Each structure stands twice: as structure tokens, then as C-alpha cells.
Tab-separated table of C-alpha atoms in Angstrom:
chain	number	residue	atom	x	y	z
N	212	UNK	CA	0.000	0.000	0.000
N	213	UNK	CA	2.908	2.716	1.026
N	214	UNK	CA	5.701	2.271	-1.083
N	215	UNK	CA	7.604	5.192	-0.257
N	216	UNK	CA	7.955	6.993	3.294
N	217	UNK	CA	9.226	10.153	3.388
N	218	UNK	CA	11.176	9.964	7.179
N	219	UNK	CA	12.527	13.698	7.719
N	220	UNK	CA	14.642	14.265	10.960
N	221	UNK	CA	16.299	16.587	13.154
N	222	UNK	CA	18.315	14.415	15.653
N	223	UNK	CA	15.733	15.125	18.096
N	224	UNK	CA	14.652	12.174	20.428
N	225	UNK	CA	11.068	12.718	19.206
N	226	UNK	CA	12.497	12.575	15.515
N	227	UNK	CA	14.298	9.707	16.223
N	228	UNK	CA	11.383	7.546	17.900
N	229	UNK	CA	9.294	8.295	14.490
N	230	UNK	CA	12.504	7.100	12.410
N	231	UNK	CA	12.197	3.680	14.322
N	232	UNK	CA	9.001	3.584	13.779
N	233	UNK	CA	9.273	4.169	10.184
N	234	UNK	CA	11.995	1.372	9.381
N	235	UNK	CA	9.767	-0.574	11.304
N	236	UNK	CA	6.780	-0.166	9.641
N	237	UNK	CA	8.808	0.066	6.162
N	238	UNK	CA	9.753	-3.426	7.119
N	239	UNK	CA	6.765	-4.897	7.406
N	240	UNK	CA	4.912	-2.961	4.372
N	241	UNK	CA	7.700	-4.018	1.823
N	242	UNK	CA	8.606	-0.006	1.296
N	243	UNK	CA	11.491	2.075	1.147
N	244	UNK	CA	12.139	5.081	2.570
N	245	UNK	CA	13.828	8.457	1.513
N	246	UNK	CA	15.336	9.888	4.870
N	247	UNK	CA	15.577	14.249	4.642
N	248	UNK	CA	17.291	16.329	6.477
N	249	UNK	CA	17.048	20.242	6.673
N	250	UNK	CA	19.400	22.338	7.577
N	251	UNK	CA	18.537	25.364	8.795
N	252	UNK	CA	20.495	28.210	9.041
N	253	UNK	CA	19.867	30.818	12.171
N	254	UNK	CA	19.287	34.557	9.957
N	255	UNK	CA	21.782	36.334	10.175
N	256	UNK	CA	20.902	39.720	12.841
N	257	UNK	CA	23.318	42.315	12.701
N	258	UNK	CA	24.076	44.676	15.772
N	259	UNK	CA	24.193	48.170	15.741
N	260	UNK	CA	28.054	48.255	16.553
N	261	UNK	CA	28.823	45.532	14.022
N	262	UNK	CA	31.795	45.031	15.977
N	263	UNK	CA	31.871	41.667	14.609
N	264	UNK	CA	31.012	39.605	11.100
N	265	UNK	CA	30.369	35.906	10.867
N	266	UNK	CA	31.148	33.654	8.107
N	267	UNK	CA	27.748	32.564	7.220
N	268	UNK	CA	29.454	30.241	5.033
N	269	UNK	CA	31.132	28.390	7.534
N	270	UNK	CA	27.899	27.731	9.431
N	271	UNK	CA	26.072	26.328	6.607
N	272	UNK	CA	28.842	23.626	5.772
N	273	UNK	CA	28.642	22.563	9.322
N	274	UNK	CA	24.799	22.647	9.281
N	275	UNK	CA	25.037	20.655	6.141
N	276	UNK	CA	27.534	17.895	7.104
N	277	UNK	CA	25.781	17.502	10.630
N	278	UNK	CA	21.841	16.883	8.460
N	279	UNK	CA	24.535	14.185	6.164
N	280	UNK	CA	25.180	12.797	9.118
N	281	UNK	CA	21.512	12.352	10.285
N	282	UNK	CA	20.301	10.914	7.088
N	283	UNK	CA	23.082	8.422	6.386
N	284	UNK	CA	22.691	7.143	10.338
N	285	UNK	CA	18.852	6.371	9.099
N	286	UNK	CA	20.098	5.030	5.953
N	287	UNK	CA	22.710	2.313	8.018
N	288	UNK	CA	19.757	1.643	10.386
N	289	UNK	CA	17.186	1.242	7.857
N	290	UNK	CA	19.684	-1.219	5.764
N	291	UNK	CA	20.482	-3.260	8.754
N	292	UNK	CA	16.904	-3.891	9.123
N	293	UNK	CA	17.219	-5.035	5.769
N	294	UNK	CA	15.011	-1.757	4.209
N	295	UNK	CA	15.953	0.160	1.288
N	296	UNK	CA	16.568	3.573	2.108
N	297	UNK	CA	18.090	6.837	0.095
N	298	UNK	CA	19.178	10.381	1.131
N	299	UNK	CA	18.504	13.608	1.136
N	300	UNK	CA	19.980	17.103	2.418
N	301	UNK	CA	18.184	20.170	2.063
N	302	UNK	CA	18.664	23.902	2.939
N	303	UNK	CA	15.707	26.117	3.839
N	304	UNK	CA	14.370	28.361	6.711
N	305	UNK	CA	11.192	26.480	5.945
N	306	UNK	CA	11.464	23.274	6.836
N	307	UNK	CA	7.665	22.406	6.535
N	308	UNK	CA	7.740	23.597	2.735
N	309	UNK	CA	10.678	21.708	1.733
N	310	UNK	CA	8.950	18.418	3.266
N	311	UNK	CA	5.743	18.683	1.381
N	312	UNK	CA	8.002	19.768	-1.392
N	313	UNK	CA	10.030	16.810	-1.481
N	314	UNK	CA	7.331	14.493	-0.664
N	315	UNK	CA	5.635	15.251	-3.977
N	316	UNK	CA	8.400	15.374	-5.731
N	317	UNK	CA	10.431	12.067	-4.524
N	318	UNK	CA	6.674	10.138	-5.593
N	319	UNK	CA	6.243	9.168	-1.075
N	320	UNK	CA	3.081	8.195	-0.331
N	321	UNK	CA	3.643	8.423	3.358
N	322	UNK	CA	4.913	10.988	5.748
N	323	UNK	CA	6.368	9.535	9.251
N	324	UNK	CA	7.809	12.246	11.686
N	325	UNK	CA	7.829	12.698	14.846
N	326	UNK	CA	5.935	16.241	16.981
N	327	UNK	CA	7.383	17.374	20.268
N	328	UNK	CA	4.375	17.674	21.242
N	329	UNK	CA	4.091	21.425	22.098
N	330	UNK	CA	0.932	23.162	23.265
N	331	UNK	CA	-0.217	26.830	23.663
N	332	UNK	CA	1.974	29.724	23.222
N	333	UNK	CA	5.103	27.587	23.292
N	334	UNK	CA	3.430	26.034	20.157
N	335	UNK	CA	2.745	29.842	19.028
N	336	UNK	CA	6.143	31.550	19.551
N	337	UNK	CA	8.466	27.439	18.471
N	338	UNK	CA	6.180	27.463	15.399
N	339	UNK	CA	5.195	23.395	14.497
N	340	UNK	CA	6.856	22.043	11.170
N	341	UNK	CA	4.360	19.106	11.920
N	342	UNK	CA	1.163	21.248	11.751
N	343	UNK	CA	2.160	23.011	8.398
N	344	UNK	CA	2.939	19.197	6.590
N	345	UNK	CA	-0.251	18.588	7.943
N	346	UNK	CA	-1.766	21.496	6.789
N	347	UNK	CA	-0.552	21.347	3.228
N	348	UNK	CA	0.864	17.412	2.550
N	349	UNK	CA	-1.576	15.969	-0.230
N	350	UNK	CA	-0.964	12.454	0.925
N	351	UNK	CA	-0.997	10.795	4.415
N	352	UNK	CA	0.770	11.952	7.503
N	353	UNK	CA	1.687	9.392	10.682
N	354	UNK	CA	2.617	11.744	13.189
N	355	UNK	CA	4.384	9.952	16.354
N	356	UNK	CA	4.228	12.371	19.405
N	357	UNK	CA	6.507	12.290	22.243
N	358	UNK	CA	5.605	8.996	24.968
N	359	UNK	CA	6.121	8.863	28.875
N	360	UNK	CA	7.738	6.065	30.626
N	361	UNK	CA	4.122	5.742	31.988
N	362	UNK	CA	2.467	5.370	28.473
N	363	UNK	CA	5.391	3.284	26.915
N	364	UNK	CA	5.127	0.391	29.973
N	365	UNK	CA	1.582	0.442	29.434
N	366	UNK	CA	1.817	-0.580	25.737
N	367	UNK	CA	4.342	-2.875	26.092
N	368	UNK	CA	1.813	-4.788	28.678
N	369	UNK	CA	-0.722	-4.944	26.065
N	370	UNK	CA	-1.411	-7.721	23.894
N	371	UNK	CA	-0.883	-7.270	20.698
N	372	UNK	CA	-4.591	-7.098	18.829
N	373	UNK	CA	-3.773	-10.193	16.301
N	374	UNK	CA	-2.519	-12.245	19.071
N	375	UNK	CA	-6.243	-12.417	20.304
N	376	UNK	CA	-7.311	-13.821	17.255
N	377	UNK	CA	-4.435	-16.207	16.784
């Protein structure tokens, strides 16, 4: 049914529970998976002394090789698990945009990522890449939200729904 997942990251524990999740499920479904990383570089504010002057230059290439990094970690994970998986590296101070983007691009029929979970004004003033994919991805979104220890023991005492029918 999903062929390809679209599994964007940003190192972020939340990030990284939704790229298990996604290998996982990639696994099981017989897809592959195109693993994205943005990186996004902080604007540039300039002070009224400009006393001093960054390289922006130098920040990108480290912004860069750190989202290689991310990707190519999902990439070894997802081929251990015996999953096909390719990469991508993007640079944008839109990170929501460049996932749709690249979604409809790349042909991925799914979109797995993870959402800190933020409510309120935090959620007003940090922005939430996850609510504008929502907002504007023309194909499905599994959004995996952040779990307490609480939550997580609880599922694991669960049985598994086709066990009872087994």
C-alpha cells in the first residue's frame, strides 16, 4: 500500500522515535524510505556596533555535514533492518515547505515524523513544522508524538490485537 515513506529528521529524540518507527513499519509494508534532512540556518541579525562579522558560510557547511550525518545514520539503520533507504539534504528556513516539497516530488506516499508535542503559546512563539505538513501534505501523515515512561510500559503490557485472534 505505502511504497515510499518520506522519514525527515532533526536528531531530536522525538524525531528519532518516528525514524524507528518508520523502518519498522517500512519493514513490514515491503517499502522504502527516503530519509531528509534540513538544515537550517539561524538569519543572520546584525548589531548596531557591528563590531563583529560571521562567516555565514562556515555555518552552513557545518549545518550541512551535521543533516549528512543524520540521514546516512537512518540510511545504516534502515539497511540493517534489511530496508531500502536513500538520502537527502536540504537547505531552507522552511522546513515544513521543503517536506511537502520533497514528498511530492520524490513520488512518497507516506509521511512519518515525529511532533514534540508542544501546546499553547510555546506552540505559538516554536512554530510546528508538523502542523504546516499537515496542513498542506496531499498524501498521508503518521505523526508519532513524544511517549512517557508511563504510556510506553503500558503498551508494552498490552497484547498485541492479532494475538487475540491467533
Amino acid at each position: 500500500m505505502y511504497k515510499r515513506l518520506l522519514v525527515p529528521t532533526d536528531g531530536s529524540p522525538v524525531s528519532e522515535n518516528a525514524v524507528d518507527a518508520a523502518i519498522d513499519f517500512a519493514r513490514v509494508c515491503g517499502s522504502e524510505i527516503l530519509a531528509l534532512s534540513i538544515a537550517m540556518p539561524e538569519p543572520a541579525i546584525q548589531s548596531a556596533e557591528a563590531a563583529m562579522v560571521i562567516d555565514a558560510g562556515l555555518e552552513v557547511d557545518v549545518l550541512l555535514e551535521n543533516a549528512q550525518k543524520l540521514v546516512a545514520a537512518i540510511c545504516a539503520r534502515a539497511q540493517d533492518a534489511g530496508v531500502t533507504c536513500t538520502q537527502r539534504v536540504e537547505l531552507s528556513l522552511d522546513p515544513g515547505k521543503v517536506i511537502v516539497d520533497t514528498a511530492c516530488e520524490q513520488a512518497c506516499d507516506l509521511i512519518f515524523m515525529g511532533s514534540h508535542g508542544r501546546r499553547g503559546l510555546s506552540r505559538l512563539l516554536a512554530g510546528s513544522v508538523t502542523q504546516a505538513v499537515l496542513a498542506y501534505a496531499p498524501m498521508p501523515v503518521m505523526v508519532l508524538r513524544p511517549v512517557s515512561k508511563d504510556e510506553r510500559a503500558q503498551a508494552l503490557a498490552r497484547h498485541c490485537p492479532a494475538e487475540r485472534h491467533a
